[in-house]
mmCIF file of C-alpha atoms in Angstrom:
data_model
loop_
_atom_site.group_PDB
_atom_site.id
_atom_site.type_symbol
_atom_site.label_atom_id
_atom_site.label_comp_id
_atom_site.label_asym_id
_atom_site.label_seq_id
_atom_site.Cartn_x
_atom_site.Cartn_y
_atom_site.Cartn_z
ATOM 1 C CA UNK A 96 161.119 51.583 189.611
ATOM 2 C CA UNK A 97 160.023 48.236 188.332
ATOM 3 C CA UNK A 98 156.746 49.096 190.224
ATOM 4 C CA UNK A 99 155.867 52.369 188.869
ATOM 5 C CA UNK A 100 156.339 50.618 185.390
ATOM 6 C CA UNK A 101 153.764 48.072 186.030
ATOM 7 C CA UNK A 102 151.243 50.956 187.550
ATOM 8 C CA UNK A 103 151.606 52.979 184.104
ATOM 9 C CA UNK A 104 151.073 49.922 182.135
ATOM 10 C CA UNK A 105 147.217 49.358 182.957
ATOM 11 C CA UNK A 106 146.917 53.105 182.184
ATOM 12 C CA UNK A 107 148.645 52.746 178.960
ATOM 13 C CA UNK A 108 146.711 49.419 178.333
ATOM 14 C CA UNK A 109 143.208 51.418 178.753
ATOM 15 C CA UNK A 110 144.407 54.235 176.857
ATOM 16 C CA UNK A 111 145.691 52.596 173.229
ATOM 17 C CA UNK A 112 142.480 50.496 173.808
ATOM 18 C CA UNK A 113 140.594 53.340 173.434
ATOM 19 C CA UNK A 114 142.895 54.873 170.559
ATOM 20 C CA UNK A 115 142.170 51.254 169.084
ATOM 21 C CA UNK A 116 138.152 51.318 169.814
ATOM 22 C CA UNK A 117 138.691 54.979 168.090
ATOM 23 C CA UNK A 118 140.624 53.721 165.034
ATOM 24 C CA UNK A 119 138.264 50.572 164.075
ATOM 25 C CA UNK A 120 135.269 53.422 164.668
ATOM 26 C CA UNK A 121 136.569 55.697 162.143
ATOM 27 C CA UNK A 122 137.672 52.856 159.800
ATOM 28 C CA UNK A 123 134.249 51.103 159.852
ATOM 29 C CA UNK A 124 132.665 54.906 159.390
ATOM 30 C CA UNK A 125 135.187 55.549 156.352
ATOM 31 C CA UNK A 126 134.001 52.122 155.183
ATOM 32 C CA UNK A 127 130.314 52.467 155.511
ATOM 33 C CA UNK A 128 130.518 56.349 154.066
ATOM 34 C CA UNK A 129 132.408 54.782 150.842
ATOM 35 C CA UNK A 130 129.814 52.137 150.490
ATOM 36 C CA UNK A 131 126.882 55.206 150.934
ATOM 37 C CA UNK A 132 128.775 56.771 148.251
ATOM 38 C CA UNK A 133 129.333 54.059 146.196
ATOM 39 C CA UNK A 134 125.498 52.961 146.449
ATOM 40 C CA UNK A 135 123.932 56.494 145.444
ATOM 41 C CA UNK A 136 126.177 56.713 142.598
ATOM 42 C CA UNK A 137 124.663 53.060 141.643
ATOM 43 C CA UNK A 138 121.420 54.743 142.062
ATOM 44 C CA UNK A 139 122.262 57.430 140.285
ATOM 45 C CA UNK A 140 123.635 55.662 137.265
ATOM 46 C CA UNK A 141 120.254 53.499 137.444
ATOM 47 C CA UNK A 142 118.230 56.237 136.980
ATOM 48 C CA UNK A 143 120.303 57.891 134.525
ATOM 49 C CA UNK A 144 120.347 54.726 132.239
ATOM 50 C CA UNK A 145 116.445 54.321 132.794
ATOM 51 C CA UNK A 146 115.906 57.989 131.852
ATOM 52 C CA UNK A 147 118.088 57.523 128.964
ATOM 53 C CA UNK A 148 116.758 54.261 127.626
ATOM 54 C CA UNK A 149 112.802 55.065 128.337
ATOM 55 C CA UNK A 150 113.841 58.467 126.206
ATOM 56 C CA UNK A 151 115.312 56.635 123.378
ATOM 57 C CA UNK A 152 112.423 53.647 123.038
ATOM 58 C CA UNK A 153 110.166 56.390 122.693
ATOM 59 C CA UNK A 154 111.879 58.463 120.536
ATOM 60 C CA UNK A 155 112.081 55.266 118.358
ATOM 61 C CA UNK A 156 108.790 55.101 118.469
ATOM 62 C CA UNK A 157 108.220 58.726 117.356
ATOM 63 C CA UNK A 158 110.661 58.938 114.626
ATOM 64 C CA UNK A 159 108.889 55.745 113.066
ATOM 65 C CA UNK A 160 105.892 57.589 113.609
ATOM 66 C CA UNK A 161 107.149 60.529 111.582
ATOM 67 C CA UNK A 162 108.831 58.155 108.835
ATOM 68 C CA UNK A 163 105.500 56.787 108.055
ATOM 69 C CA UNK A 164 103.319 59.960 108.226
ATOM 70 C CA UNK A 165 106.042 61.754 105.934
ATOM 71 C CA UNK A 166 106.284 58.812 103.357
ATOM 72 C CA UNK A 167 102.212 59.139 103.689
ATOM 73 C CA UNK A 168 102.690 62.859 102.655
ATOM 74 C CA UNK A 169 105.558 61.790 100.215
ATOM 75 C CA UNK A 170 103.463 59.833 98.413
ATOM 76 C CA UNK A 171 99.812 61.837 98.041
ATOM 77 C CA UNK A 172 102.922 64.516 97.053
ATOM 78 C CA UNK A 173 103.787 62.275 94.226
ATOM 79 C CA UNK A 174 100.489 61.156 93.504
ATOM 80 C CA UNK A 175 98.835 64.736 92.756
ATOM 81 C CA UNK A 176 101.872 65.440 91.003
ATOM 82 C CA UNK A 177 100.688 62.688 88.063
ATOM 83 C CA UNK A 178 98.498 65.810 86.441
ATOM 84 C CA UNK A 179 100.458 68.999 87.355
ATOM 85 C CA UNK A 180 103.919 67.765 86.874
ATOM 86 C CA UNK A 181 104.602 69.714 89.404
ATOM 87 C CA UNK A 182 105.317 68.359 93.354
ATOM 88 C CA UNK A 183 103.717 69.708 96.266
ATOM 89 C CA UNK A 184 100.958 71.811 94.827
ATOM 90 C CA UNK A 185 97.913 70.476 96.501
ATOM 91 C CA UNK A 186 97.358 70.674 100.158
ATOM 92 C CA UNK A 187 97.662 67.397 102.189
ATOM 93 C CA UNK A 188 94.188 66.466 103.922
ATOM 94 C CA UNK A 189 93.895 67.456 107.032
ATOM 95 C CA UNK A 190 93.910 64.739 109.013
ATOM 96 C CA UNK A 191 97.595 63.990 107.228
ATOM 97 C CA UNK A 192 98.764 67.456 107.888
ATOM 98 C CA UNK A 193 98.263 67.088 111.668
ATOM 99 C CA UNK A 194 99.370 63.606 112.100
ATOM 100 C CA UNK A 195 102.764 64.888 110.241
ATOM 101 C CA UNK A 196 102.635 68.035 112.472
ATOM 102 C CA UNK A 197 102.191 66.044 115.729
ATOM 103 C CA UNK A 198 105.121 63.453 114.677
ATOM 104 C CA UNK A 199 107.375 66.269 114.162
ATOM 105 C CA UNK A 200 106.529 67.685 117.133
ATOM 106 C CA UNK A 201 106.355 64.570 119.376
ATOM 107 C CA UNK A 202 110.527 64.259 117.526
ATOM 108 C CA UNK A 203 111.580 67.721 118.307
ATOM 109 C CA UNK A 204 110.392 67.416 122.152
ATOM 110 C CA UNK A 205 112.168 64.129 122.577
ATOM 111 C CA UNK A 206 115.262 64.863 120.566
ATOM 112 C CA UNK A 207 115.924 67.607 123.652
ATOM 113 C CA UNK A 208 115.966 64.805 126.095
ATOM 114 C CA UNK A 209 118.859 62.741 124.552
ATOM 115 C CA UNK A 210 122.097 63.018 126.558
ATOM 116 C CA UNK A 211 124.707 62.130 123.762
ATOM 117 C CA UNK A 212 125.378 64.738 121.881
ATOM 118 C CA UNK A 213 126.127 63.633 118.627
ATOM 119 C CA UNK A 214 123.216 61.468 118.695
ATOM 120 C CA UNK A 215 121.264 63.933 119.289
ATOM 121 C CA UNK A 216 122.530 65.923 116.119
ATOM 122 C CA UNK A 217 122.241 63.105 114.030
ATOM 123 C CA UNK A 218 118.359 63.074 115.068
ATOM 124 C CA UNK A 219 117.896 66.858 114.567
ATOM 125 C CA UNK A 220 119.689 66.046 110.734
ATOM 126 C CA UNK A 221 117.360 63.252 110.185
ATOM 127 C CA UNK A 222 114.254 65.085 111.111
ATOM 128 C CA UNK A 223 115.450 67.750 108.847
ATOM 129 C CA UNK A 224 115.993 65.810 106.530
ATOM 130 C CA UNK A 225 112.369 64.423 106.417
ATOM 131 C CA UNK A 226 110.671 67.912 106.311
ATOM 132 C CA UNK A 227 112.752 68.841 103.188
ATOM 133 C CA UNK A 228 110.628 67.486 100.505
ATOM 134 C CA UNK A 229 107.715 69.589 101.554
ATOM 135 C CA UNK A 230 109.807 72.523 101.004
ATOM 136 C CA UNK A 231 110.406 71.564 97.722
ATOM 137 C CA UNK A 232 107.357 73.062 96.235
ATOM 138 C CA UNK A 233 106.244 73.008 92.833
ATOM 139 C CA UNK A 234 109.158 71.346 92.150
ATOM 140 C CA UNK A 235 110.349 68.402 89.194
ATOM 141 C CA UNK A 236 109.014 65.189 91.563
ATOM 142 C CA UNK A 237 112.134 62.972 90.160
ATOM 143 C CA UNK A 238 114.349 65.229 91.639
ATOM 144 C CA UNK A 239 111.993 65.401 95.383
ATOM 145 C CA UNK A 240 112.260 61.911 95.572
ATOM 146 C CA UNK A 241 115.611 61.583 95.235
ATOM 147 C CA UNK A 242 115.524 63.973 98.050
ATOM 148 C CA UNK A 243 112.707 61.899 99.862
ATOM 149 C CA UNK A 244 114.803 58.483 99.471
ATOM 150 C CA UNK A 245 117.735 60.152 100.956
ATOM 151 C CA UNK A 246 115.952 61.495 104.224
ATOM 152 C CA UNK A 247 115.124 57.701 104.387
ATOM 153 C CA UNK A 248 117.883 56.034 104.693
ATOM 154 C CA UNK A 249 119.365 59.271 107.065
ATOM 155 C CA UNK A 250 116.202 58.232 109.262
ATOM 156 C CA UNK A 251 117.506 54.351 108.960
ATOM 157 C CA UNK A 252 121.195 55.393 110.180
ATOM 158 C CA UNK A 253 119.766 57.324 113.191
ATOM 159 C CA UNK A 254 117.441 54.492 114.245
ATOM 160 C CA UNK A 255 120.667 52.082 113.672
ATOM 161 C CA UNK A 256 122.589 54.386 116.054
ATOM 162 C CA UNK A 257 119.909 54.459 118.656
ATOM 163 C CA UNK A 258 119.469 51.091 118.488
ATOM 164 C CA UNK A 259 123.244 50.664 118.980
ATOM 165 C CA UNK A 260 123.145 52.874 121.974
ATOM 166 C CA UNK A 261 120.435 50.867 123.395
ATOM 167 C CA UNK A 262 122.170 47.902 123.273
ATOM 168 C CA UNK A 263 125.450 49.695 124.873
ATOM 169 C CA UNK A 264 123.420 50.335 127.768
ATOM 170 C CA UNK A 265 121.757 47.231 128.463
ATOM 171 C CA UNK A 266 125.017 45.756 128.038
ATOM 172 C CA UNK A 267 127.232 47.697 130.440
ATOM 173 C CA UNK A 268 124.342 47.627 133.070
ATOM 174 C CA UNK A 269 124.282 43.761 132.776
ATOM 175 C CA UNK A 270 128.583 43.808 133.416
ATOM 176 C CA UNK A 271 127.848 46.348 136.221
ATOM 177 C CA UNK A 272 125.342 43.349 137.656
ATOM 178 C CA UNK A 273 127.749 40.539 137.356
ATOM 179 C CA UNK A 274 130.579 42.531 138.284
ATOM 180 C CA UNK A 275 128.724 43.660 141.730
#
């Protein structure tokens, strides 16, 4: 009896070997599929946070753009208003008109791309906001640039918030670095 033990035992040797060789296989490919995962969803935030941030500089860039070409308008508004009393009664030049058109258009296409929501309300409010005072026509100028002044400092909160977002991204992608 003690015989046939010792012949199953190098047949039971080989075979929880091989269970062995199988575990560590499907550890190391549990490992390395975890790692896969955990890299492409590095990627993925990468890209994400690149999109995102490229899409905000330039939508800085845009809605300072529009601030200046609507105070421009604002102001040959207020101007022309000196004889008639009245605001928004001449046209704007033409060159004015379009730079103010392409601004606001240049906003509204980049305002689609942001992915935080409320941000991206707050910028549709602010734009708004800026276009109101040409509405306003042949109205008492005091009371258009009381509206004017308040689409400004709307148009300073949003920038403040993008900024802030800006800098929440940079920051959490510079912990993800030193964390990794």
């Amino acid at each position: 009896m003690d015989k046939g033990w010792m012949a199953v035992w190098p047949v039971a040797a080989f075979f929880l070997g091989g269970l062995a060789t199988q575990l560590t296989g499907w550890l190391a490919y549990r490992r390395q599929q975890r790692e896969r995962l955990q890299d492409a969803a590095a990627a993925f935030r990468e890209r994400r946070e690149n999109f995102e941030l490229e899409n905000l500089q330039r939508l800085t860039d845009a809605l300072q753009t529009l601030g200046r070409t609507t105070a421009r308008a604002h102001h040959a508004d207020m101007m022309a208003s000196r004889e008639t009393r009245l605001y928004g009664v001449e046209l704007l030049g033409e060159e004015l008109a379009e730079d103010n058109r392409v601004a606001n258009q240049d906003v509204h296409m980049l305002t689609g791309l942001v992915l935080d929501d409320q941000l991206r309300e707050q910028v549709k409010a602010a734009r708004t906001a800026l276009g109101r005072p040409a509405g306003m026509l042949r109205a008492d100028p005091r009371e258009v640039d009381a509206v004017f002044m308040a689409s400004l400092e709307q148009l300073a909160k949003v920038q403040d918030q993008i900024a802030a977002r800006i800098r929440e991204i940079y920051v959490r992608s510079t912990a993800d670095m030193v964390a990794s």
